């Protein structure tokens, strides 16, 4: 069974800092990997999708990478802002099921 | 374009009752999947449907069932509700395997 771990579970940083969120999965047989943001009590907002043939994706201040051989993905957030405060979830797609991590709760302090 | 829409947004039910949750995918998306998210945890996969056929089922009891209609909308049914069924139920749609998933805002179910 695929298990997805996210480290750290919680992170608090001052505004402007660059940060890295980590995601690891036990089974490298995933197809795509997607990073989401979730605000309290809300649904999931897609941030970045790394498709099966890709290793990296960038959108604005966000960059995500995927290394299937090691079973790891990282989400890099540059110049963090208070509006980035949320829970960040990674999810591996096996083709017919998404396996989610438990998330990293990020707080950016003004 | 409308995103993935779910109804109702909030629901309170009593133990033992039955509930039906609804999801309308993004236009053109033929695959719908359902997830349960308990407070403080990541979403857990319940079902996936593609072209009205079940393509995947997570580790949930038979009290959970779902179906997909010809217009690709979907319903999730939960019978004999337990307190532990209280959660945020999320629906996601995708046009296909290489396109990622778009999630709705969820239905918050509270069982009392």
XYZ file of N, CA, C and O in Angstrom:
888
model
N 0.836 -1.181 0.000
C 0.000 0.000 0.000
C 0.881 1.246 0.000
O 1.868 1.311 0.723
N 0.494 2.196 -0.814
C 1.257 3.437 -0.917
C 1.062 4.266 0.351
O -0.066 4.478 0.797
N 2.155 4.744 0.930
C 2.081 5.650 2.072
C 2.872 6.902 1.736
O 3.987 6.822 1.219
N 2.277 8.039 2.044
C 2.889 9.322 1.722
C 3.153 10.079 3.018
O 2.237 10.244 3.829
N 4.371 10.517 3.201
C 4.783 11.234 4.409
C 5.217 12.635 4.044
O 5.949 12.828 3.066
N 4.766 13.599 4.840
C 5.179 14.973 4.617
C 5.908 15.496 5.840
O 5.431 15.353 6.970
N 7.052 16.098 5.580
C 7.881 16.662 6.640
C 8.272 18.092 6.267
O 8.642 18.331 5.106
N 8.198 19.074 7.212
C 7.699 18.895 8.574
C 6.176 18.892 8.621
O 5.535 19.260 7.647
N 5.612 18.514 9.746
C 4.163 18.545 9.908
C 3.675 19.977 10.060
O 2.558 20.314 9.659
N 4.505 20.828 10.654
C 4.160 22.237 10.840
C 5.420 23.070 10.712
O 6.524 22.613 11.048
N 5.236 24.282 10.233
C 6.370 25.158 9.975
C 5.920 26.600 10.172
O 4.859 26.994 9.676
N 6.740 27.371 10.904
C 6.438 28.776 11.117
C 7.668 29.582 10.729
O 8.764 29.333 11.254
N 7.501 30.517 9.792
C 8.642 31.277 9.285
C 8.293 32.756 9.216
O 7.122 33.121 9.077
N 9.306 33.628 9.291
C 9.051 35.056 9.103
C 8.844 35.366 7.626
O 9.375 34.674 6.742
N 8.067 36.390 7.367
C 7.797 36.813 6.000
C 9.097 37.059 5.245
O 10.066 37.606 5.782
N 9.121 36.646 3.988
C 10.277 36.868 3.129
C 11.233 35.695 3.048
O 12.089 35.651 2.171
N 11.051 34.728 3.947
C 11.970 33.585 3.961
C 11.628 32.604 2.843
O 10.460 32.435 2.479
N 12.662 31.959 2.311
C 12.477 30.865 1.362
C 12.331 29.572 2.157
O 12.986 29.389 3.185
N 11.494 28.665 1.676
C 11.295 27.437 2.438
C 11.063 26.250 1.518
O 10.704 26.405 0.350
N 11.278 25.059 2.103
C 11.134 23.809 1.363
C 10.238 22.857 2.146
O 10.454 22.626 3.345
N 9.251 22.321 1.458
C 8.381 21.306 2.036
C 8.706 19.968 1.366
O 8.909 19.916 0.146
N 8.730 18.923 2.172
C 9.141 17.617 1.670
C 8.001 16.617 1.659
O 7.139 16.623 2.549
N 8.027 15.743 0.667
C 7.016 14.710 0.503
C 7.742 13.437 0.072
O 8.541 13.476 -0.871
N 7.476 12.329 0.754
C 8.086 11.062 0.343
C 7.015 9.986 0.272
O 6.041 10.010 1.039
N 7.187 9.053 -0.649
C 6.210 7.987 -0.823
C 6.943 6.650 -0.875
O 8.084 6.560 -1.332
N 6.257 5.609 -0.401
C 6.908 4.314 -0.222
C 7.014 3.533 -1.521
O 7.910 2.708 -1.684
N 6.101 3.744 -2.462
C 6.072 3.006 -3.708
C 6.329 3.977 -4.855
O 5.550 4.895 -5.059
N 7.413 3.770 -5.582
C 7.782 4.703 -6.645
C 6.879 4.586 -7.878
O 7.020 5.341 -8.827
N 5.956 3.616 -7.840
C 5.076 3.409 -8.997
C 3.920 4.396 -9.009
O 2.746 4.001 -9.015
N 4.235 5.673 -8.972
C 3.194 6.681 -9.131
C 3.304 7.258 -10.530
O 4.372 7.240 -11.148
N 2.202 7.760 -10.993
C 2.157 8.279 -12.354
C 2.446 9.778 -12.358
O 3.419 10.241 -12.898
N 1.571 10.529 -11.702
C 1.750 11.975 -11.554
C 1.871 12.316 -10.080
O 1.473 11.549 -9.210
N 2.370 13.523 -9.797
C 2.360 14.031 -8.441
C 1.825 15.454 -8.471
O 2.199 16.254 -9.332
N 0.934 15.731 -7.531
C 0.278 17.031 -7.510
C 0.407 17.642 -6.120
O 0.263 16.936 -5.113
N 0.677 18.925 -6.069
C 0.717 19.663 -4.813
C -0.535 20.534 -4.715
O -0.931 21.174 -5.694
N -1.117 20.539 -3.510
C -2.337 21.298 -3.257
C -2.130 22.203 -2.055
O -1.307 21.939 -1.169
N -2.973 23.209 -2.011
C -3.057 24.092 -0.848
C -4.477 23.963 -0.291
O -5.451 23.886 -1.053
N -4.576 23.932 1.045
C -5.892 23.867 1.673
C -5.966 24.894 2.792
O -5.181 24.852 3.737
N -6.925 25.806 2.673
C -7.200 26.764 3.746
C -8.183 26.116 4.717
O -8.950 25.228 4.339
N -8.182 26.553 5.974
C -9.005 25.890 6.998
C -10.463 25.730 6.593
O -11.121 26.699 6.196
N -10.958 24.500 6.651
C -12.350 24.204 6.355
C -12.723 24.273 4.891
O -13.900 24.161 4.548
N -11.742 24.441 4.036
C -12.019 24.604 2.607
C -11.583 23.382 1.807
O -10.983 22.440 2.328
N -11.882 23.411 0.508
C -11.446 22.360 -0.392
C -9.983 22.534 -0.769
O -9.269 23.345 -0.193
N -9.542 21.770 -1.754
C -8.143 21.778 -2.168
C -7.969 22.624 -3.421
O -8.746 22.499 -4.368
N -6.929 23.440 -3.417
C -6.580 24.235 -4.587
C -5.292 23.682 -5.174
O -4.282 23.580 -4.483
N -5.334 23.311 -6.446
C -4.148 22.753 -7.087
C -3.101 23.833 -7.279
O -3.389 24.933 -7.749
N -1.869 23.501 -6.917
C -0.751 24.435 -7.082
C 0.112 24.054 -8.279
O 0.376 24.869 -9.156
N 0.554 22.813 -8.285
C 1.448 22.350 -9.336
C 1.172 20.887 -9.614
O 0.914 20.104 -8.694
N 1.238 20.509 -10.880
C 1.117 19.127 -11.315
C 2.404 18.741 -12.026
O 2.811 19.412 -12.980
N 3.048 17.680 -11.546
C 4.210 17.131 -12.236
C 3.743 15.872 -12.949
O 3.417 14.869 -12.315
N 3.683 15.951 -14.252
C 3.181 14.830 -15.037
C 4.227 13.718 -15.132
O 5.393 13.924 -14.787
N 3.792 12.582 -15.643
C 4.617 11.378 -15.611
C 5.964 11.553 -16.290
O 6.954 10.960 -15.881
N 6.026 12.370 -17.333
C 7.267 12.524 -18.088
C 8.126 13.681 -17.589
O 9.206 13.946 -18.135
N 7.644 14.379 -16.551
C 8.332 15.573 -16.069
C 9.039 15.303 -14.750
O 8.738 14.355 -14.031
N 9.973 16.194 -14.429
C 10.655 16.119 -13.141
C 10.468 17.377 -12.318
O 10.799 17.411 -11.136
N 9.930 18.426 -12.937
C 9.881 19.703 -12.250
C 8.776 20.555 -12.866
O 8.456 20.414 -14.068
N 8.193 21.423 -12.027
C 7.213 22.392 -12.504
C 7.381 23.668 -11.701
O 7.698 23.641 -10.511
N 7.125 24.788 -12.361
C 7.260 26.096 -11.702
C 6.033 26.935 -12.002
O 5.495 26.916 -13.115
N 5.602 27.680 -10.966
C 4.518 28.639 -11.145
C 4.772 29.783 -10.187
O 4.655 29.631 -8.967
N 5.157 30.927 -10.730
C 5.420 32.082 -9.884
C 6.518 31.821 -8.876
O 7.633 31.439 -9.237
N 6.184 31.969 -7.606
C 7.169 31.759 -6.539
C 7.283 30.299 -6.118
O 8.021 29.975 -5.193
N 6.540 29.427 -6.768
C 6.524 28.016 -6.399
C 7.293 27.177 -7.407
O 7.200 27.405 -8.617
N 8.039 26.200 -6.876
C 8.728 25.238 -7.721
C 8.627 23.880 -7.064
O 8.893 23.736 -5.871
N 8.205 22.883 -7.836
C 8.112 21.528 -7.308
C 8.955 20.598 -8.149
O 9.017 20.742 -9.368
N 9.604 19.664 -7.494
C 10.413 18.669 -8.185
C 9.985 17.277 -7.752
O 9.407 17.092 -6.677
N 10.272 16.309 -8.612
C 9.897 14.923 -8.336
C 11.035 14.010 -8.747
O 11.538 14.094 -9.866
N 11.440 13.142 -7.828
C 12.431 12.102 -8.099
C 11.779 10.762 -7.794
O 11.717 10.345 -6.630
N 11.288 10.105 -8.828
C 10.571 8.851 -8.620
C 11.499 7.763 -8.078
O 11.059 6.910 -7.296
N 12.756 7.759 -8.487
C 13.669 6.694 -8.064
C 13.876 6.700 -6.554
O 14.021 5.636 -5.932
N 13.886 7.895 -5.965
C 14.062 7.982 -4.511
C 12.732 8.116 -3.785
O 12.691 8.074 -2.546
N 11.651 8.277 -4.521
C 10.334 8.424 -3.910
C 10.160 9.727 -3.180
O 9.559 9.756 -2.099
N 10.686 10.817 -3.760
C 10.622 12.101 -3.057
C 10.195 13.229 -3.977
O 10.526 13.254 -5.159
N 9.460 14.164 -3.370
C 9.121 15.408 -4.045
C 9.333 16.548 -3.069
O 9.171 16.380 -1.852
N 9.716 17.697 -3.594
C 9.865 18.879 -2.761
C 9.092 20.032 -3.380
O 8.980 20.138 -4.607
N 8.551 20.877 -2.514
C 7.903 22.116 -2.930
C 8.699 23.258 -2.336
O 8.853 23.345 -1.111
N 9.194 24.112 -3.219
C 9.993 25.255 -2.817
C 9.133 26.510 -2.947
O 8.541 26.745 -4.006
N 9.070 27.290 -1.870
C 8.331 28.547 -1.889
C 9.333 29.678 -1.661
O 10.017 29.713 -0.624
N 9.422 30.560 -2.615
C 10.350 31.683 -2.506
C 9.655 32.912 -1.922
O 8.474 33.141 -2.161
N 10.423 33.668 -1.152
C 9.947 34.956 -0.619
C 8.543 34.824 -0.035
O 7.595 35.452 -0.498
N 8.424 34.009 0.998
C 7.112 33.695 1.564
C 6.363 34.952 2.030
O 6.970 35.952 2.455
N 5.020 34.871 1.946
C 4.134 35.979 2.315
C 3.092 35.473 3.306
O 2.770 34.276 3.308
N 2.530 36.353 4.123
C 1.488 35.909 5.063
C 0.331 35.187 4.377
O -0.251 34.261 4.942
N 0.014 35.567 3.145
C -1.055 34.906 2.405
C -0.736 33.477 2.016
O -1.626 32.750 1.569
N 0.517 33.072 2.180
C 0.894 31.682 1.896
C 0.520 30.762 3.049
O 0.627 29.534 2.923
N 0.102 31.309 4.162
C -0.265 30.503 5.331
C -1.437 29.591 4.996
O -2.509 30.060 4.587
N -1.228 28.302 5.122
C -2.222 27.286 4.760
C -1.606 25.915 5.028
O -0.453 25.820 5.454
N -2.379 24.871 4.752
C -1.834 23.510 4.782
C -1.529 23.080 3.356
O -2.345 23.274 2.454
N -0.351 22.520 3.182
C 0.104 22.093 1.862
C 0.122 20.563 1.813
O 0.714 19.915 2.686
N -0.545 20.010 0.818
C -0.677 18.565 0.673
C -0.061 18.105 -0.637
O -0.266 18.744 -1.673
N 0.669 17.004 -0.586
C 1.129 16.372 -1.823
C 0.313 15.104 -2.034
O -0.181 14.503 -1.068
N 0.158 14.711 -3.283
C -0.629 13.526 -3.600
C -0.030 12.828 -4.804
O 0.258 13.466 -5.817
N 0.167 11.511 -4.684
C 0.674 10.703 -5.778
C -0.463 9.966 -6.463
O -1.320 9.380 -5.789
N -0.468 10.012 -7.770
C -1.531 9.399 -8.566
C -1.028 8.070 -9.137
O -0.057 8.044 -9.891
N -1.704 6.966 -8.783
C -1.299 5.660 -9.304
C -2.048 5.318 -10.584
O -1.863 4.251 -11.148
N -2.912 6.208 -11.028
C -3.681 5.963 -12.244
C -5.158 5.856 -11.967
O -5.989 6.226 -12.791
N -5.520 5.317 -10.817
C -6.935 5.264 -10.452
C -7.157 5.630 -8.999
O -8.258 5.458 -8.478
N -6.135 6.138 -8.360
C -6.280 6.542 -6.962
C -5.191 7.544 -6.606
O -4.042 7.408 -7.040
N -5.594 8.530 -5.814
C -4.673 9.503 -5.270
C -4.332 9.104 -3.842
O -5.228 8.783 -3.068
N -3.046 9.105 -3.516
C -2.631 8.889 -2.131
C -2.105 10.212 -1.596
O -1.132 10.745 -2.130
N -2.741 10.696 -0.531
C -2.381 11.980 0.045
C -1.483 11.818 1.263
O -1.603 10.849 2.018
N -0.602 12.793 1.439
C 0.104 12.919 2.703
C -0.794 13.605 3.718
O -1.908 14.031 3.401
N -0.304 13.732 4.954
C -1.092 14.371 6.005
C -0.923 15.883 6.003
O -1.616 16.581 6.729
N 0.001 16.378 5.191
C 0.113 17.809 5.022
C 1.154 18.482 5.888
O 1.600 17.950 6.913
N 1.576 19.662 5.448
C 2.437 20.547 6.224
C 1.662 21.837 6.471
O 1.226 22.481 5.513
N 1.486 22.171 7.745
C 0.790 23.403 8.100
C 1.803 24.536 8.165
O 2.706 24.538 9.001
N 1.648 25.506 7.271
C 2.600 26.616 7.162
C 1.992 27.898 7.717
O 0.869 28.260 7.361
N 2.748 28.564 8.564
C 2.378 29.889 9.056
C 3.494 30.851 8.712
O 4.660 30.615 9.069
N 3.147 31.914 7.987
C 4.125 32.943 7.646
C 3.819 34.169 8.493
O 2.731 34.747 8.399
N 4.769 34.566 9.302
C 4.570 35.648 10.277
C 4.973 36.982 9.662
O 6.085 37.133 9.168
N 4.050 37.962 9.700
C 4.372 39.277 9.094
C 5.515 39.966 9.834
O 5.704 39.792 11.032
N -15.563 29.421 -16.580
C -16.092 28.053 -16.475
C -16.342 27.697 -15.025
O -15.564 28.046 -14.144
N -17.450 26.999 -14.777
C -17.726 26.558 -13.428
C -16.740 25.475 -13.050
O -16.341 24.639 -13.860
N -16.320 25.500 -11.772
C -15.441 24.460 -11.284
C -16.245 23.250 -10.877
O -17.399 23.075 -11.274
N -15.653 22.404 -10.045
C -16.354 21.260 -9.502
C -17.310 21.760 -8.417
O -16.874 22.464 -7.497
N -18.580 21.440 -8.541
C -19.553 21.914 -7.569
C -20.087 20.760 -6.751
O -20.399 19.693 -7.287
N -20.200 20.986 -5.454
C -20.697 19.973 -4.541
C -21.871 20.538 -3.745
O -21.886 21.702 -3.383
N -22.835 19.654 -3.481
C -23.968 20.064 -2.658
C -24.409 18.910 -1.764
O -24.237 17.736 -2.126
N -24.942 19.216 -0.570
C -24.944 20.548 0.033
C -23.553 20.914 0.567
O -22.646 20.093 0.537
N -23.391 22.122 1.073
C -22.097 22.518 1.631
C -21.943 22.018 3.062
O -20.835 21.676 3.479
N -23.049 22.005 3.787
C -23.037 21.506 5.157
C -24.259 20.626 5.382
O -25.312 20.854 4.789
N -24.080 19.647 6.282
C -25.162 18.701 6.530
C -25.013 18.145 7.935
O -23.906 17.778 8.347
N -26.113 18.089 8.657
C -26.111 17.454 9.977
C -27.096 16.300 9.947
O -28.262 16.488 9.575
N -26.630 15.110 10.334
C -27.461 13.910 10.340
C -27.333 13.212 11.688
O -26.359 13.416 12.426
N -28.293 12.355 11.952
C -28.300 11.571 13.187
C -27.761 10.175 12.900
O -27.933 9.662 11.775
N -27.101 9.604 13.886
C -26.599 8.233 13.740
C -27.693 7.305 13.216
O -28.838 7.363 13.662
N -27.308 6.439 12.272
C -28.244 5.484 11.708
C -28.945 5.976 10.453
O -29.502 5.159 9.704
N -28.922 7.285 10.222
C -29.574 7.810 9.028
C -28.723 7.565 7.780
O -27.590 7.075 7.850
N -29.305 7.915 6.652
C -28.630 7.786 5.369
C -28.426 9.178 4.780
O -29.207 10.098 5.048
N -27.369 9.341 3.983
C -27.089 10.647 3.391
C -26.651 10.477 1.937
O -26.028 9.457 1.575
N -27.014 11.457 1.116
C -26.582 11.485 -0.287
C -25.895 12.808 -0.560
O -26.461 13.870 -0.308
N -24.676 12.717 -1.062
C -23.904 13.898 -1.426
C -23.778 13.942 -2.940
O -23.644 12.899 -3.582
N -23.765 15.159 -3.490
C -23.782 15.310 -4.940
C -22.582 16.098 -5.441
O -22.088 16.992 -4.749
N -22.181 15.772 -6.674
C -21.006 16.400 -7.268
C -21.236 16.572 -8.764
O -21.650 15.632 -9.454
N -20.952 17.783 -9.248
C -20.981 18.039 -10.684
C -19.572 18.367 -11.137
O -18.973 19.331 -10.643
N -19.028 17.595 -12.070
C -17.644 17.823 -12.500
C -17.557 19.025 -13.434
O -18.566 19.554 -13.899
N -16.344 19.413 -13.706
C -16.097 20.432 -14.710
C -16.569 19.896 -16.062
O -16.385 18.700 -16.360
N -17.151 20.763 -16.874
C -17.641 20.340 -18.178
C -16.520 19.698 -18.990
O -15.418 20.245 -19.121
N -16.800 18.514 -19.520
C -15.805 17.794 -20.302
C -15.007 16.783 -19.518
O -14.295 15.948 -20.105
N -15.092 16.832 -18.190
C -14.390 15.857 -17.347
C -15.277 14.625 -17.175
O -16.396 14.725 -16.679
N -14.755 13.461 -17.543
C -15.531 12.239 -17.498
C -15.241 11.400 -16.261
O -15.904 10.397 -16.022
N -14.237 11.773 -15.499
C -13.860 11.005 -14.316
C -14.138 11.808 -13.057
O -13.786 12.985 -12.965
N -14.778 11.146 -12.093
C -15.077 11.749 -10.804
C -14.583 10.819 -9.705
O -14.747 9.596 -9.799
N -13.990 11.395 -8.676
C -13.570 10.586 -7.538
C -13.990 11.266 -6.242
O -14.201 12.482 -6.207
N -14.140 10.467 -5.203
C -14.599 10.926 -3.896
C -13.544 10.639 -2.838
O -12.899 9.587 -2.865
N -13.441 11.583 -1.876
C -12.480 11.466 -0.793
C -13.128 11.881 0.525
O -13.993 12.763 0.538
N -12.675 11.247 1.595
C -13.103 11.620 2.937
C -11.913 12.227 3.667
O -10.826 11.641 3.682
N -12.126 13.391 4.256
C -11.055 14.025 5.013
C -11.514 14.285 6.440
O -12.360 15.150 6.694
N -10.951 13.526 7.342
C -11.204 13.726 8.758
C -10.288 14.837 9.248
O -9.160 14.996 8.767
N -10.755 15.600 10.225
C -10.010 16.750 10.724
C -8.578 16.386 11.096
O -8.341 15.419 11.823
N -7.628 17.126 10.548
C -6.225 16.921 10.877
C -5.508 15.881 10.049
O -4.320 15.625 10.269
N -6.234 15.267 9.117
C -5.622 14.232 8.281
C -5.734 14.590 6.804
O -6.501 15.469 6.414
N -4.956 13.885 5.988
C -5.082 14.053 4.553
C -6.310 13.322 4.033
O -6.832 12.419 4.689
N -6.804 13.710 2.874
C -7.971 13.032 2.289
C -7.693 11.554 2.026
O -6.588 11.179 1.635
N -8.715 10.724 2.237
C -8.639 9.283 1.974
C -9.558 8.942 0.804
O -10.722 9.334 0.789
N -9.023 8.172 -0.129
C -9.750 7.802 -1.344
C -10.921 6.887 -1.026
O -10.774 5.892 -0.301
N -12.099 7.192 -1.606
C -13.275 6.349 -1.421
C -13.619 5.628 -2.730
O -13.674 4.400 -2.770
N -13.880 6.378 -3.787
C -14.262 5.810 -5.082
C -13.703 6.650 -6.225
O -13.506 7.848 -6.077
N -13.526 5.986 -7.380
C -13.334 6.692 -8.626
C -14.245 6.091 -9.694
O -14.352 4.859 -9.805
N -14.876 6.965 -10.479
C -15.713 6.556 -11.602
C -15.207 7.210 -12.873
O -14.773 8.369 -12.863
N -15.273 6.451 -13.939
C -14.930 6.962 -15.264
C -15.954 6.412 -16.242
O -16.142 5.200 -16.329
N -16.586 7.312 -16.975
C -17.610 6.906 -17.944
C -18.640 5.977 -17.300
O -18.998 4.934 -17.872
N -19.047 6.321 -16.093
C -20.122 5.644 -15.356
C -19.724 4.287 -14.789
O -20.553 3.603 -14.194
N -18.468 3.914 -14.968
C -18.018 2.640 -14.411
C -17.068 2.886 -13.231
O -16.225 3.790 -13.287
N -17.191 2.051 -12.223
C -16.294 2.153 -11.075
C -14.898 1.696 -11.478
O -14.715 0.569 -11.947
N -13.908 2.559 -11.257
C -12.539 2.227 -11.622
C -11.648 1.970 -10.409
O -10.554 1.435 -10.551
N -12.121 2.373 -9.255
C -11.323 2.159 -8.058
C -12.172 2.337 -6.823
O -13.140 3.096 -6.813
N -11.813 1.591 -5.772
C -12.527 1.662 -4.501
C -11.500 1.625 -3.387
O -10.624 0.749 -3.383
N -11.636 2.533 -2.450
C -10.737 2.561 -1.306
C -11.207 1.620 -0.210
O -12.172 0.882 -0.372
N -10.529 1.664 0.903
C -10.805 0.763 2.017
C -11.919 1.327 2.896
O -11.677 1.756 4.027
N -13.124 1.322 2.373
C -14.291 1.802 3.108
C -15.332 0.699 3.136
O -15.413 -0.122 2.213
N -16.176 0.674 4.188
C -17.182 -0.395 4.298
C -18.254 -0.263 3.230
O -18.390 0.776 2.570
N -19.040 -1.339 3.102
C -20.092 -1.377 2.084
C -21.200 -0.367 2.336
O -22.068 -0.185 1.470
N -21.184 0.272 3.489
C -22.180 1.330 3.758
C -21.977 2.507 2.792
O -22.884 3.323 2.612
N -20.802 2.580 2.218
C -20.481 3.644 1.267
C -20.725 3.116 -0.151
O -20.232 2.039 -0.508
N -21.457 3.867 -0.943
C -21.680 3.504 -2.334
C -21.733 4.778 -3.159
O -21.921 5.886 -2.627
N -21.565 4.632 -4.448
C -21.584 5.794 -5.329
C -22.055 5.379 -6.701
O -22.117 4.183 -7.037
N -22.386 6.370 -7.492
C -22.710 6.115 -8.886
C -22.427 7.379 -9.693
O -22.359 8.485 -9.138
N -22.287 7.169 -10.998
C -22.069 8.281 -11.911
C -23.153 8.231 -12.979
O -23.484 7.168 -13.509
N -23.669 9.391 -13.299
C -24.788 9.501 -14.228
C -24.300 9.791 -15.645
O -23.133 10.146 -15.842
N -25.198 9.657 -16.649
C -24.791 9.909 -18.041
C -24.192 11.294 -18.264
O -23.385 11.464 -19.185
N -24.585 12.279 -17.452
C -24.001 13.614 -17.626
C -22.704 13.764 -16.816
O -22.181 14.870 -16.693
N -22.211 12.668 -16.266
C -20.950 12.565 -15.518
C -21.024 13.115 -14.102
O -20.025 13.045 -13.378
N -22.160 13.633 -13.683
C -22.304 14.007 -12.287
C -22.316 12.731 -11.443
O -22.468 11.619 -11.970
N -22.162 12.889 -10.144
C -22.018 11.712 -9.296
C -22.687 11.937 -7.955
O -22.863 13.077 -7.504
N -23.094 10.846 -7.346
C -23.630 10.853 -5.986
C -22.845 9.875 -5.124
O -22.474 8.789 -5.592
N -22.627 10.279 -3.889
C -22.038 9.398 -2.882
C -23.107 9.159 -1.822
O -23.669 10.115 -1.295
N -23.383 7.910 -1.527
C -24.370 7.548 -0.520
C -23.683 6.867 0.654
O -22.793 6.033 0.460
N -24.102 7.235 1.829
C -23.598 6.579 3.029
C -24.798 6.161 3.862
O -25.635 6.997 4.217
N -24.902 4.868 4.140
C -26.000 4.326 4.939
C -25.571 4.110 6.380
O -24.367 4.025 6.681
N -26.552 4.003 7.250
C -26.315 3.655 8.656
C -25.179 4.481 9.242
O -24.165 3.947 9.711
N -25.336 5.788 9.202
C -24.263 6.712 9.596
C -23.764 6.458 11.010
O -24.551 6.187 11.935
N -22.447 6.575 11.152
C -21.779 6.477 12.442
C -21.159 7.830 12.785
O -20.910 8.646 11.890
N -20.886 8.036 14.063
C -20.254 9.289 14.463
C -18.935 9.503 13.719
O -18.589 10.627 13.355
N -18.222 8.408 13.470
C -16.930 8.468 12.791
C -17.012 8.846 11.325
O -15.966 9.063 10.696
N -18.221 8.919 10.789
C -18.383 9.346 9.393
C -18.348 10.869 9.277
O -18.343 11.405 8.165
N -18.337 11.559 10.394
C -18.250 13.013 10.380
C -16.923 13.429 9.750
O -15.848 13.032 10.212
N -17.001 14.205 8.686
C -15.800 14.551 7.931
C -16.163 15.537 6.841
O -17.332 15.842 6.612
N -15.121 16.011 6.160
C -15.298 16.790 4.941
C -15.209 15.820 3.766
O -14.221 15.091 3.635
N -16.237 15.771 2.937
C -16.256 14.882 1.782
C -15.959 15.704 0.541
O -16.667 16.658 0.219
N -14.906 15.297 -0.144
C -14.415 16.035 -1.297
C -14.646 15.248 -2.577
O -14.471 14.029 -2.608
N -15.003 15.968 -3.613
C -15.170 15.393 -4.935
C -14.129 16.025 -5.852
O -13.816 17.220 -5.723
N -13.576 15.244 -6.757
C -12.599 15.755 -7.710
C -12.941 15.236 -9.095
O -13.485 14.144 -9.245
N -12.611 16.024 -10.109
C -12.816 15.552 -11.476
C -11.551 15.766 -12.300
O -10.692 16.591 -11.960
N -11.440 14.991 -13.357
C -10.306 15.092 -14.260
C -10.734 14.641 -15.645
O -11.585 13.762 -15.781
N -10.149 15.233 -16.689
C -10.469 14.757 -18.036
C -9.712 13.480 -18.393
O -10.089 12.768 -19.323
N -8.634 13.193 -17.651
C -7.845 12.016 -17.958
C -6.601 11.968 -17.121
O -6.255 12.922 -16.429
N -5.885 10.866 -17.199
C -4.823 10.560 -16.254
C -3.671 11.558 -16.255
O -3.018 11.737 -15.267
N -3.407 12.245 -17.293
C -2.238 13.113 -17.322
C -2.561 14.580 -17.055
O -1.722 15.442 -17.268
N -3.763 14.851 -16.554
C -4.212 16.223 -16.429
C -4.389 16.696 -14.993
O -4.724 17.841 -14.767
N -4.151 15.837 -14.027
C -4.341 16.248 -12.649
C -5.806 16.346 -12.288
O -6.693 16.198 -13.126
N -6.042 16.604 -11.023
C -7.395 16.635 -10.490
C -7.762 18.039 -10.025
O -6.929 18.767 -9.487
N -9.047 18.385 -10.200
C -9.608 19.620 -9.677
C -10.642 19.247 -8.627
O -11.524 18.433 -8.900
N -10.496 19.843 -7.454
C -11.376 19.512 -6.337
C -12.466 20.560 -6.136
O -12.267 21.752 -6.403
N -13.598 20.085 -5.628
C -14.650 20.970 -5.188
C -14.376 21.464 -3.781
O -13.376 21.094 -3.156
N -15.277 22.291 -3.271
C -15.109 22.874 -1.941
C -15.521 21.932 -0.818
O -15.245 22.200 0.343
N -16.179 20.846 -1.191
C -16.487 19.835 -0.194
C -17.848 19.983 0.459
O -18.485 21.042 0.404
N -18.296 18.888 1.064
C -19.496 18.871 1.896
C -19.068 18.501 3.305
O -18.446 17.461 3.518
N -19.383 19.361 4.247
C -19.063 19.088 5.651
C -20.215 18.315 6.260
O -21.308 18.853 6.421
N -19.990 17.033 6.586
C -21.008 16.176 7.196
C -20.722 16.037 8.682
O -19.611 15.662 9.078
N -21.722 16.332 9.484
C -21.630 16.135 10.920
C -22.681 15.121 11.332
O -23.867 15.299 11.022
N -22.266 14.058 11.990
C -23.178 13.031 12.476
C -23.258 13.166 13.995
O -22.244 13.132 14.691
N -24.497 13.316 14.481
C -24.690 13.517 15.934
C -25.482 12.370 16.545
O -26.118 11.592 15.810
